[in-house]
Short mmCIF file of C-alpha atoms and ligand atoms in Angstrom, two decimals:
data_model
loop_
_atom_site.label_atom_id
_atom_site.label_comp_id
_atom_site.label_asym_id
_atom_site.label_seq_id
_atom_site.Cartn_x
_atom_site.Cartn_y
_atom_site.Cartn_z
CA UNK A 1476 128.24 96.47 138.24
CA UNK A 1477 130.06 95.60 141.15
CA UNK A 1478 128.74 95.25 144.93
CA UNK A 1479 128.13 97.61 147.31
CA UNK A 1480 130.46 97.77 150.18
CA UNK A 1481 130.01 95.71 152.96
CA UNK A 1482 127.98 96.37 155.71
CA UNK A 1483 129.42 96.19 159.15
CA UNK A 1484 126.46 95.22 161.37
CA UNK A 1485 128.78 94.80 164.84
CA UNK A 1486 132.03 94.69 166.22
CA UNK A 1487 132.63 91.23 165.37
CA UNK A 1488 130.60 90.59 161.98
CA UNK A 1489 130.57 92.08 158.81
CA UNK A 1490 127.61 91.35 156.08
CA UNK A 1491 128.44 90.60 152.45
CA UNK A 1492 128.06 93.92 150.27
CA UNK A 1493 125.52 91.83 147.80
CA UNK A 1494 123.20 91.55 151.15
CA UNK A 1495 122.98 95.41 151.20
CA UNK A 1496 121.11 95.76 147.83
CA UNK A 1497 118.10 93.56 148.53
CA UNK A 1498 114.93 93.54 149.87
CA UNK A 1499 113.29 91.37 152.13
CA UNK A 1500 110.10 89.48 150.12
CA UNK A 1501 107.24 91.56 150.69
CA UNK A 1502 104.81 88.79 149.70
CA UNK A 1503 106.54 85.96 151.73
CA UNK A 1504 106.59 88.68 154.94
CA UNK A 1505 103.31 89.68 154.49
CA UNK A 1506 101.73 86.74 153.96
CA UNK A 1507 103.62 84.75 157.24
CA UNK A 1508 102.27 88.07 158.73
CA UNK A 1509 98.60 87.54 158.08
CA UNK A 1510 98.90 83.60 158.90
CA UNK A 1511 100.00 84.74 162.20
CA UNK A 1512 97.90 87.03 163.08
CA UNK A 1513 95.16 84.98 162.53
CA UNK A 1514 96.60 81.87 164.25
CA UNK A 1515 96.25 84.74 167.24
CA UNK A 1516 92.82 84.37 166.72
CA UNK A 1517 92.15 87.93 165.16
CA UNK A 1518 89.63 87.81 162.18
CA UNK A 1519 91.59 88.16 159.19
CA UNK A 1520 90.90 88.20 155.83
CA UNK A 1521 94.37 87.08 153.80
CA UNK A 1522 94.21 88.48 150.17
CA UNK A 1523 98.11 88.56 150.28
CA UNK A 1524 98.98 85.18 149.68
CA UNK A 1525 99.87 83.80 146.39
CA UNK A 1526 99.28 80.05 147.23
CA UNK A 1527 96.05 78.32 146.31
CA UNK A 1528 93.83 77.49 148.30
CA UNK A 1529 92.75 74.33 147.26
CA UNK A 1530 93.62 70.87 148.83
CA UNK A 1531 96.80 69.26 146.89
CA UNK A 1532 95.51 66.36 145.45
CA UNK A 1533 94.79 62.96 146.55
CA UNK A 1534 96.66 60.82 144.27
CA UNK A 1535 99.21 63.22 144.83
CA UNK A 1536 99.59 62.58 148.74
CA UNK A 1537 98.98 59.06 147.87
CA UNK A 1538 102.69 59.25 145.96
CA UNK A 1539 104.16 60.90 149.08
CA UNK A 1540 103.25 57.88 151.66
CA UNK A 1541 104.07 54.74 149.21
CA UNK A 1542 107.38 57.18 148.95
CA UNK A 1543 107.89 56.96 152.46
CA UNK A 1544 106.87 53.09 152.47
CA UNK A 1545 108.97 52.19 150.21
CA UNK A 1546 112.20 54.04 151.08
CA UNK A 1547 112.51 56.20 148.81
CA UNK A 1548 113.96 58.84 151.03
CA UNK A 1549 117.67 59.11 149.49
CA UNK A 1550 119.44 61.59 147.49
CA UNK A 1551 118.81 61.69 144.00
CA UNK A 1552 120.81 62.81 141.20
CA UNK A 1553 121.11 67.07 142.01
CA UNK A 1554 119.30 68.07 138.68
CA UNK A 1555 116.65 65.52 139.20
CA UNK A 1556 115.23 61.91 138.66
CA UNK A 1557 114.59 61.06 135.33
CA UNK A 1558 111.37 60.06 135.68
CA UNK A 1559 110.45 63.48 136.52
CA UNK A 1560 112.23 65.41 133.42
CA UNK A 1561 110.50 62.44 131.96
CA UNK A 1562 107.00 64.17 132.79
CA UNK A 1563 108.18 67.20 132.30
CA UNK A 1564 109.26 66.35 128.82
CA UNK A 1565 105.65 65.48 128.16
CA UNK A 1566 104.11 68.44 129.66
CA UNK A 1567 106.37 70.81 127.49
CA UNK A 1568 105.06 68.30 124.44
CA UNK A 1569 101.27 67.96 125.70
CA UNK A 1570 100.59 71.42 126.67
CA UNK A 1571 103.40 74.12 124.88
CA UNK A 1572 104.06 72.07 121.47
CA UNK A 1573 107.52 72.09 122.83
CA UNK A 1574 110.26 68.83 122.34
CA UNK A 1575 113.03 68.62 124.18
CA UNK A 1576 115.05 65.62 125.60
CA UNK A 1577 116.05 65.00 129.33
CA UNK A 1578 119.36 67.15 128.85
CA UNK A 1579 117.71 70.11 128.39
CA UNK A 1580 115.70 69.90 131.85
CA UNK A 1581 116.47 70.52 135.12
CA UNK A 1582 114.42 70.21 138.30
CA UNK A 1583 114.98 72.51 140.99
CA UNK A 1584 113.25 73.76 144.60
CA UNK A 1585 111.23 75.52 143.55
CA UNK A 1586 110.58 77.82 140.02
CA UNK A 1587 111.93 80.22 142.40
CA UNK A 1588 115.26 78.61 142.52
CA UNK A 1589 115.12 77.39 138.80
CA UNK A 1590 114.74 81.59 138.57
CA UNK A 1591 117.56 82.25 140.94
CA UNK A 1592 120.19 78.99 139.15
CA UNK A 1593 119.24 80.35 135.65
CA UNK A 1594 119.82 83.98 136.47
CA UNK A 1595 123.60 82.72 138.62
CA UNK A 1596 124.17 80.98 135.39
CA UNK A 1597 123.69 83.44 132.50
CA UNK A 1598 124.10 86.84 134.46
CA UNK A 1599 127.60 88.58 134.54
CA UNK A 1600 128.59 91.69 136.47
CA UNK A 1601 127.46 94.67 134.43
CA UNK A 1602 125.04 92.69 132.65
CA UNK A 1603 121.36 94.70 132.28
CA UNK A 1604 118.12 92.25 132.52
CA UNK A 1605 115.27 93.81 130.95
CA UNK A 1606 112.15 93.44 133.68
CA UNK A 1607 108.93 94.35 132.78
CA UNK A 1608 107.19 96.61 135.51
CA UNK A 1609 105.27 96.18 137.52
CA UNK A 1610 107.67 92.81 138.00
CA UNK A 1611 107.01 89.84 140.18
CA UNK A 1612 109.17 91.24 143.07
CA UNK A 1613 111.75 88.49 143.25
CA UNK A 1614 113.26 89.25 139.56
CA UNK A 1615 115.29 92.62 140.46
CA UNK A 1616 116.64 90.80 143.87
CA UNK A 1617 118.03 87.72 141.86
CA UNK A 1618 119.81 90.18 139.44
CA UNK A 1619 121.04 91.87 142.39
CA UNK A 1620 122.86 89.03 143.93
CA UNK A 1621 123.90 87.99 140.55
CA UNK A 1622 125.78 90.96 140.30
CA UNK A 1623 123.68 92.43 137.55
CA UNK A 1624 121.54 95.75 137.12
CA UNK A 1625 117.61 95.23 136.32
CA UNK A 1626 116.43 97.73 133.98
CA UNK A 1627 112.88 98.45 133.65
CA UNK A 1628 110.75 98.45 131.07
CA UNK A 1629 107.47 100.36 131.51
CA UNK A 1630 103.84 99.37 130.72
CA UNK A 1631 101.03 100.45 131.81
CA UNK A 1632 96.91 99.73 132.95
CA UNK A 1633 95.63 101.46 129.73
CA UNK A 1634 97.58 98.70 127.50
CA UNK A 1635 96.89 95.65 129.84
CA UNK A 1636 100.21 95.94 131.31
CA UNK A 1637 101.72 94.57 128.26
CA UNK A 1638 105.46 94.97 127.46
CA UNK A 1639 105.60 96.85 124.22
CA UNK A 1640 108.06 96.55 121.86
CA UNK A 1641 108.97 100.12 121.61
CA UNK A 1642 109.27 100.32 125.30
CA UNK A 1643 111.46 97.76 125.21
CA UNK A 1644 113.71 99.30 122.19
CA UNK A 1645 113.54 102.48 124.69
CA UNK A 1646 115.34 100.13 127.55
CA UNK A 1647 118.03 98.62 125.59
CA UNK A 1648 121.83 99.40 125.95
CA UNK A 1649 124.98 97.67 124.57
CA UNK A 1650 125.02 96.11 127.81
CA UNK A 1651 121.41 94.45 127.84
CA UNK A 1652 121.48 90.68 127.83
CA UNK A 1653 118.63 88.89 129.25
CA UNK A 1654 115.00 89.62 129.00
CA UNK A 1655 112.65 88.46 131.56
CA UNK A 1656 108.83 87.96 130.24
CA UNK A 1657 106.27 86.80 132.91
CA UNK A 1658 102.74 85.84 131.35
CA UNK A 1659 100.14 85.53 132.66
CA UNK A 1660 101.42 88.21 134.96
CA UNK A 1661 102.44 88.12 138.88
CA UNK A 1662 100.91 90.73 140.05
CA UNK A 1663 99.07 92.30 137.64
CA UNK A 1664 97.06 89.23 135.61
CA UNK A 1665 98.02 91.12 132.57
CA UNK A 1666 99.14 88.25 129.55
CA UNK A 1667 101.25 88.51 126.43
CA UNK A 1668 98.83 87.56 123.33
CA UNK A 1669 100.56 85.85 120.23
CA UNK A 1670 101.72 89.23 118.76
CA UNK A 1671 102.24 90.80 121.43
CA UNK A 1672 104.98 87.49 121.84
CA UNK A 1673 106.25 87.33 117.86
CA UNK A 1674 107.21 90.71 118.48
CA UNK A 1675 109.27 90.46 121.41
CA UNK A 1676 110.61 87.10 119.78
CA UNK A 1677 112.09 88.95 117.03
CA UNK A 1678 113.84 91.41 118.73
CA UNK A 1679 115.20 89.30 121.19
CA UNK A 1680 116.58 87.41 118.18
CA UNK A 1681 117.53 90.15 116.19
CA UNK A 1682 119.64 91.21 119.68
CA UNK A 1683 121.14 88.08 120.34
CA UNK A 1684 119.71 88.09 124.03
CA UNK A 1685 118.77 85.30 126.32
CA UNK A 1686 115.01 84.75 126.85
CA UNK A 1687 113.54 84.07 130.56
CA UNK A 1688 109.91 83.05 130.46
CA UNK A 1689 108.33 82.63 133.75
CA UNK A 1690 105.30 80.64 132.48
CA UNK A 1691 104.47 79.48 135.99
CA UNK A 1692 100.34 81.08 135.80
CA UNK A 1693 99.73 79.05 132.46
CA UNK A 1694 96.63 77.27 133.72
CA UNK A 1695 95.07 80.45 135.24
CA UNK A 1696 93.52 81.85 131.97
CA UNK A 1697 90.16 83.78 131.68
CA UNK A 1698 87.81 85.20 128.75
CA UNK A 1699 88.80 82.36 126.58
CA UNK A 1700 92.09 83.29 126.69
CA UNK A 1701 95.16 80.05 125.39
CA UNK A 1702 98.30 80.06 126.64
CA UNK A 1703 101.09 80.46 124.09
CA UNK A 1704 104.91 80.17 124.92
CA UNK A 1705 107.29 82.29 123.36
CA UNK A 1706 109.53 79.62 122.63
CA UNK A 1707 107.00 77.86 120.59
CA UNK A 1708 107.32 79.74 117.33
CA UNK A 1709 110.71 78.54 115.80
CA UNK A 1710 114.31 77.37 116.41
CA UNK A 1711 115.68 80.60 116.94
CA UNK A 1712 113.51 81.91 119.87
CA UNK A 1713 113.64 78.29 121.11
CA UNK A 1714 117.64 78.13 121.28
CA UNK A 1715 117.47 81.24 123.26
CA UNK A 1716 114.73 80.56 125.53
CA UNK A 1717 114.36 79.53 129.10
CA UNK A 1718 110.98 78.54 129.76
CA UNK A 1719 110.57 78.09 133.58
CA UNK A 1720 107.89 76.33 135.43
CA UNK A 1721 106.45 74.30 138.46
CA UNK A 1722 103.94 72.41 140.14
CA UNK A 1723 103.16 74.92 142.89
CA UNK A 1724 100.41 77.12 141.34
CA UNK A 1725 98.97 74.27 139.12
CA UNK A 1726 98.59 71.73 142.15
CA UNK A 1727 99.08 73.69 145.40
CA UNK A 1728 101.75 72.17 145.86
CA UNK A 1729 103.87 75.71 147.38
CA UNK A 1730 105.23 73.90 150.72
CA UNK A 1731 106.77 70.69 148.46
CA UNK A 1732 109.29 72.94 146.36
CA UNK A 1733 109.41 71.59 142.92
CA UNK A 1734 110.12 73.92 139.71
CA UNK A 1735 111.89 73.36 136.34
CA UNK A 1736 113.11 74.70 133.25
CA UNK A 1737 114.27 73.30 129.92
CA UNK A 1738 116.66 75.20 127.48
CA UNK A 1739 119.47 75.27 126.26
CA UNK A 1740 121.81 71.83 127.77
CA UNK A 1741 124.93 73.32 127.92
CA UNK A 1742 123.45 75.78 130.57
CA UNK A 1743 121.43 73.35 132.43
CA UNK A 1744 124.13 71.35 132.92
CA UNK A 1745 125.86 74.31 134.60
CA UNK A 1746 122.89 74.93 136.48
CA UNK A 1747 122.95 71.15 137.97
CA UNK A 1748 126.27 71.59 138.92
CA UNK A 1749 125.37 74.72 140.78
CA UNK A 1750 123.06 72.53 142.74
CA UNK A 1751 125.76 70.01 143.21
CA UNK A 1752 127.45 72.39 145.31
CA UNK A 1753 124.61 74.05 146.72
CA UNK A 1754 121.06 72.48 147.45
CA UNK A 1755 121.99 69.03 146.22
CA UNK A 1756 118.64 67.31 144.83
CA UNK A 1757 115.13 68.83 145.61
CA UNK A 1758 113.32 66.16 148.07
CA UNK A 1759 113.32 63.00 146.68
CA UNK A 1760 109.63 62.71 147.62
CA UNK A 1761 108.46 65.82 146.41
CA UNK A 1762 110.08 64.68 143.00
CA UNK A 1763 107.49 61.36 143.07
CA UNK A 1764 104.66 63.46 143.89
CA UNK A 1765 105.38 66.34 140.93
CA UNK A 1766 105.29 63.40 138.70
CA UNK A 1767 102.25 62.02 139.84
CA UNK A 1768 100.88 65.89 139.37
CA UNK A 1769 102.31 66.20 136.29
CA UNK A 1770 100.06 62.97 135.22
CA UNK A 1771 97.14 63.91 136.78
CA UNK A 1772 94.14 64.64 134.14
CA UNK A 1773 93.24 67.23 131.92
CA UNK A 1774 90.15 67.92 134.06
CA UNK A 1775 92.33 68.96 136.74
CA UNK A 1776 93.20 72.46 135.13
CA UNK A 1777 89.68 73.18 133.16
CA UNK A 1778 87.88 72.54 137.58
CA UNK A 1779 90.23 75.22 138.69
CA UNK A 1780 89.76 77.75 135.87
CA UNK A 1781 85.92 77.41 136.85
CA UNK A 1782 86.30 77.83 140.33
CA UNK A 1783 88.88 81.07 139.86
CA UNK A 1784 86.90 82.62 137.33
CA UNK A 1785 83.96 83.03 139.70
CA UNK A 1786 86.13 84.33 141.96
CA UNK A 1787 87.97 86.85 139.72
CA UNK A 1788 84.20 87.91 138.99
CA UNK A 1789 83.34 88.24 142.48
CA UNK A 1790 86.03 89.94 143.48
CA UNK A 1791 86.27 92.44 140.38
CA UNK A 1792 82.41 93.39 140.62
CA UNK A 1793 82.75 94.21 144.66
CA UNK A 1794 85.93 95.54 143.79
CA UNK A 1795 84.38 98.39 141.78
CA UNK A 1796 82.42 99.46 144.55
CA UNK A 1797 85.60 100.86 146.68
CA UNK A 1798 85.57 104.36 146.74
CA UNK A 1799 89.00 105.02 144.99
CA UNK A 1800 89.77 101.88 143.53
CA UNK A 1801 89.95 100.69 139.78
CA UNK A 1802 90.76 97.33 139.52
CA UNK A 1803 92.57 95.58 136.71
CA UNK A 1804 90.34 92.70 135.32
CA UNK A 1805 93.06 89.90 134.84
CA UNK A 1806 93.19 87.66 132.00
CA UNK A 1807 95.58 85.61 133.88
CA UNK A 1808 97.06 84.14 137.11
CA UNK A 1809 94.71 84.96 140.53
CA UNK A 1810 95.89 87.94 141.02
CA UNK A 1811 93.66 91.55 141.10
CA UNK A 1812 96.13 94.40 140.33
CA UNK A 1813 94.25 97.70 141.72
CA UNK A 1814 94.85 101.60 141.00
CA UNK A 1815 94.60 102.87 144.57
CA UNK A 1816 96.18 106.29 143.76
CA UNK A 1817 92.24 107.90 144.08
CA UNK A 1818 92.33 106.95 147.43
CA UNK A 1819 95.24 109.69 148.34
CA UNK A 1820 97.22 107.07 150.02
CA UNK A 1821 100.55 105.41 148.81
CA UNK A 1822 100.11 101.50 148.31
CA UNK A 1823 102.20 101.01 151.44
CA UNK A 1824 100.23 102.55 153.85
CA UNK A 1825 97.43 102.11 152.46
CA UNK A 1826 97.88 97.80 152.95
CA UNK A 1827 99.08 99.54 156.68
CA UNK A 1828 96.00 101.09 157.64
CA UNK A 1829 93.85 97.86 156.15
CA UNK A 1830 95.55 95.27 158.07
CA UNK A 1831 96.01 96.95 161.51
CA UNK A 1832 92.63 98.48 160.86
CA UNK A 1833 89.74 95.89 159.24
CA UNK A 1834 92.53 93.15 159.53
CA UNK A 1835 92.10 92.61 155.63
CA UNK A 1836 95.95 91.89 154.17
CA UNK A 1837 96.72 93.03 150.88
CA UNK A 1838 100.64 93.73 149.17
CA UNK A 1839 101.66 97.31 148.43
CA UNK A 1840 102.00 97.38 144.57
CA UNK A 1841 104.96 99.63 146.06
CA UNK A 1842 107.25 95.71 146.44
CA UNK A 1843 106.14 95.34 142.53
CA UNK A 1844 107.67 98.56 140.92
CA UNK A 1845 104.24 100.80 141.45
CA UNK A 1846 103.32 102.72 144.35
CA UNK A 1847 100.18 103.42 142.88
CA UNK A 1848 98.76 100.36 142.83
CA UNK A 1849 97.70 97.43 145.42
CA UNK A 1850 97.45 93.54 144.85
CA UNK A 1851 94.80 90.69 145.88
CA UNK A 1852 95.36 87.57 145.63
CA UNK A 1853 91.41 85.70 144.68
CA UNK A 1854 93.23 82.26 145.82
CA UNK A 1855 90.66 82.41 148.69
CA UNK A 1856 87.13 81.57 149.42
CA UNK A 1857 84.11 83.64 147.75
CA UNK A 1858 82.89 84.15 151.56
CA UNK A 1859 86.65 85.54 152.35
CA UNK A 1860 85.87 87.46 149.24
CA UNK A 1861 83.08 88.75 150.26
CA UNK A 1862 83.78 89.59 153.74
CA UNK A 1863 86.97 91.35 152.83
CA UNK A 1864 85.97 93.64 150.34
CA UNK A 1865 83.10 94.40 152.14
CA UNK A 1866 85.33 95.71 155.11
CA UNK A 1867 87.55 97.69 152.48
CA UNK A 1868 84.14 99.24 151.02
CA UNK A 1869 83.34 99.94 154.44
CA UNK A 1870 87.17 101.65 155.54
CA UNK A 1871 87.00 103.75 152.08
CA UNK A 1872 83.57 105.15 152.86
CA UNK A 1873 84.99 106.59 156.10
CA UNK A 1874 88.63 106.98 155.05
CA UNK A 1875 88.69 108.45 151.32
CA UNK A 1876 87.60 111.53 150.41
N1 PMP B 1276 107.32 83.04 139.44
C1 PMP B 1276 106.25 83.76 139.80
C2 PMP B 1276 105.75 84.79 138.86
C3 PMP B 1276 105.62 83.54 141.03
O1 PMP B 1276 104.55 84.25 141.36
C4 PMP B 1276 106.13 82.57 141.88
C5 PMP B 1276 105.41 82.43 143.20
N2 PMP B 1276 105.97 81.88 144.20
C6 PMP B 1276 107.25 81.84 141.47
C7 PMP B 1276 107.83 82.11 140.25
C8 PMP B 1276 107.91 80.80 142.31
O2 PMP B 1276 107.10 79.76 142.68
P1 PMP B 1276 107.67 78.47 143.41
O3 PMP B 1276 109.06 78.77 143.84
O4 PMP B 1276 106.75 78.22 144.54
O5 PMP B 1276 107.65 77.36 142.39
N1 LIG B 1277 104.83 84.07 144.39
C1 LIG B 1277 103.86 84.20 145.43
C2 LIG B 1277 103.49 85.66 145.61
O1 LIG B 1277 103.85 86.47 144.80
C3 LIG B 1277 104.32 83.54 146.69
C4 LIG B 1277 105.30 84.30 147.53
C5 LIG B 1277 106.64 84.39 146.88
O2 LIG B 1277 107.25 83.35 146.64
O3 LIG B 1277 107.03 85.52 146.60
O4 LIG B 1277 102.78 85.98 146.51
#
């Protein structure tokens, strides 16, 4: 696929053609949206944000100031500082059964940008990248501005939002290259079991695609549910997967910008010389403090999934109560993915009508591939909880028939 056109925007500029086939980030604009509203002073509940709550912690910030103590405030090698991939190494070893050696990492801003390299990297004009829908909505943009065309693949509430084999057989063309697996799910909480994963392994294989695995929600599990990655099961799926990750879900670490990926070394090394001639290193501090993240204990993960899960519970029970609304119960992430289409209203103006109305803010499932649905985020409070829902209870009494 090639561009569009370019867009002439005045007299004197013109804007790229790649610029006219994306979106702004509905999450990042309504989130900054909420935050400023309420820095207004206007009593806002923020249910859009996909950030933790939490504090990032201590012995984290400890890393930052002996970083800043000590001088280490230079550049660092673009792809990272060993010490890091070092960690990373581990985690992949610790956590995913997964060995690789420093080659086969790189350490980016963000698992945004490892998304965005990888996708530079491996995508070719024409090339189709098999999404998932409802998708996380970055995905389609990055495939965009690579040049390529996203194809969808669809699931649905009935099956957990699970990407089926046969739906993806349904999707595929001679031209299909990549495909892009995100579990647990962002926005819909949904995960990929073990079969559900051997499955998709083999056809990938069988195909002689590429393998993205967004694996950033791994520590967000509920109902006993274990994390497996796909790459995990043999050679073959391993040679072929990207498994991409970061530190700013798992330690609220968002504002610091660390992600990574390890694959295949050939392509990381043409991903660190993308950053050589674009970003340059991700902060040299931020590096310190993902490894002191990375080391942090076990306990770390097993406090959060008890604080989220009461939260999932609250907000799933109160949930139920909204005239209209059927909420997905996640297994995964901190995300509630809701059927709104009861209500009468499509997911954009519904999340209209409930900010500018009861001030609650909520993303249109519209931004994620379905109109039909709504997302909360339950990285908040239990009294934000709570409060919000109760207002939304309140609104659909009035507003739904
Ligand atoms: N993948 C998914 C599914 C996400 O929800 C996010 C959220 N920001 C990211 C990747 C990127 O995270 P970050 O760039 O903050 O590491
Ligand atoms: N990923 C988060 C979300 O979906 C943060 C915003 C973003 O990076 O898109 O809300």
């Amino acid at each position: 696929m090639t561009h569009s056109p370019a867009k002439i925007h005045n007299e004197r500029i013109t804007i790229a053609g790649r610029m006219t086939l994306v979106s702004p980030s509905a999450t990042l604009q309504l989130t900054s949206k909420a935050k400023e509203m309420k820095s207004k002073g206007l009593p806002v509940i923020n249910f859009a944000a996909g950030e933790p709550d939490f504090d990032t912690p201590q012995a984290v910030k400890d890393e930052a100031v002996k970083c800043l103590n000590s001088g280490f405030t230079k550049y660092t090698p673009s792809s990272g500082i060993p010490e890091l991939k070092e960690a990373v190494c581990r985690k992949f070893k610790d956590d995913n059964g997964l060995s690789y050696v420093l080659e086969n990492i790189v350490i980016s801003c963000g698992a945004k940008h490892s998304l965005y390299n990888l996708i530079q990297v491996l995508c070719n004009p024409g090339d189709e990248i098999l999404i998932p829908t409802p998708y996380w909505v970055s995905y389609p943009e990055m495939v965009y501005l690579a040049g390529g065309k996203p194809v969808f693949v669809p699931t649905s509430q009935e099956n957990g939002f699970r990407a089926g084999v046969e739906a993806v057989k349904k999707a595929v063309t001679p031209k299909s290259k990549i495909l892009i697996l995100n579990s647990p799910s962002n926005p819909t909480g949904g995960i990929l079991e073990e079969k559900d994963l051997k499955a998709l392994a083999q056809v990938v294989v069988e195909n002689n695609w590429v393998c993205i695995s967004d694996e950033i929600y791994e520590y967000y599990l509920y109902e006993n549910q274990k994390h497996v990655s796909i790459a995990s099961f043999n050679e073959e799926i391993k040679k072929r997967t990207f498994v991409v990750n970061g530190v700013s879900k798992s330690y609220s670490m968002t504002g610091l910008r660390i992600g990574y990926l390890a694959g295949d070394a050939e392509v990381v090394k043409k991903i660190g010389i993308l950053q050589d001639h674009s970003t340059s290193n991700p902060a040299s501090i931020s590096q310190k403090m993902a490894v002191a993240a990375l080391n942090l204990p076990k306990s770390h993960r097993e406090n959060l999934r008890k604080i989220f899960t009461k939260r999932r519970e609250l907000m799933l029970s109160l949930l139920a109560q909204c005239k209209g609304f059927k909420p997905f119960p996640p297994q995964g992430a901190f995300y509630v993915f809701c059927d709104i289409s009861k209500t009468g209203f499509s997911s954009e103006t519904l999340c209209e009508k409930l900010l500018e109305e009861i001030y609650v803010a909520v993303i249109p499932g519209k931004s994620f591939g379905s109109d039909q649905h709504v997302r909360f985020s339950f990285a908040c409070s239990e009294k934000d909880i709570e409060e919000g829902i109760r207002r939304i209870k309140e609104w659909t009494e009035k507003n739904v028939k």
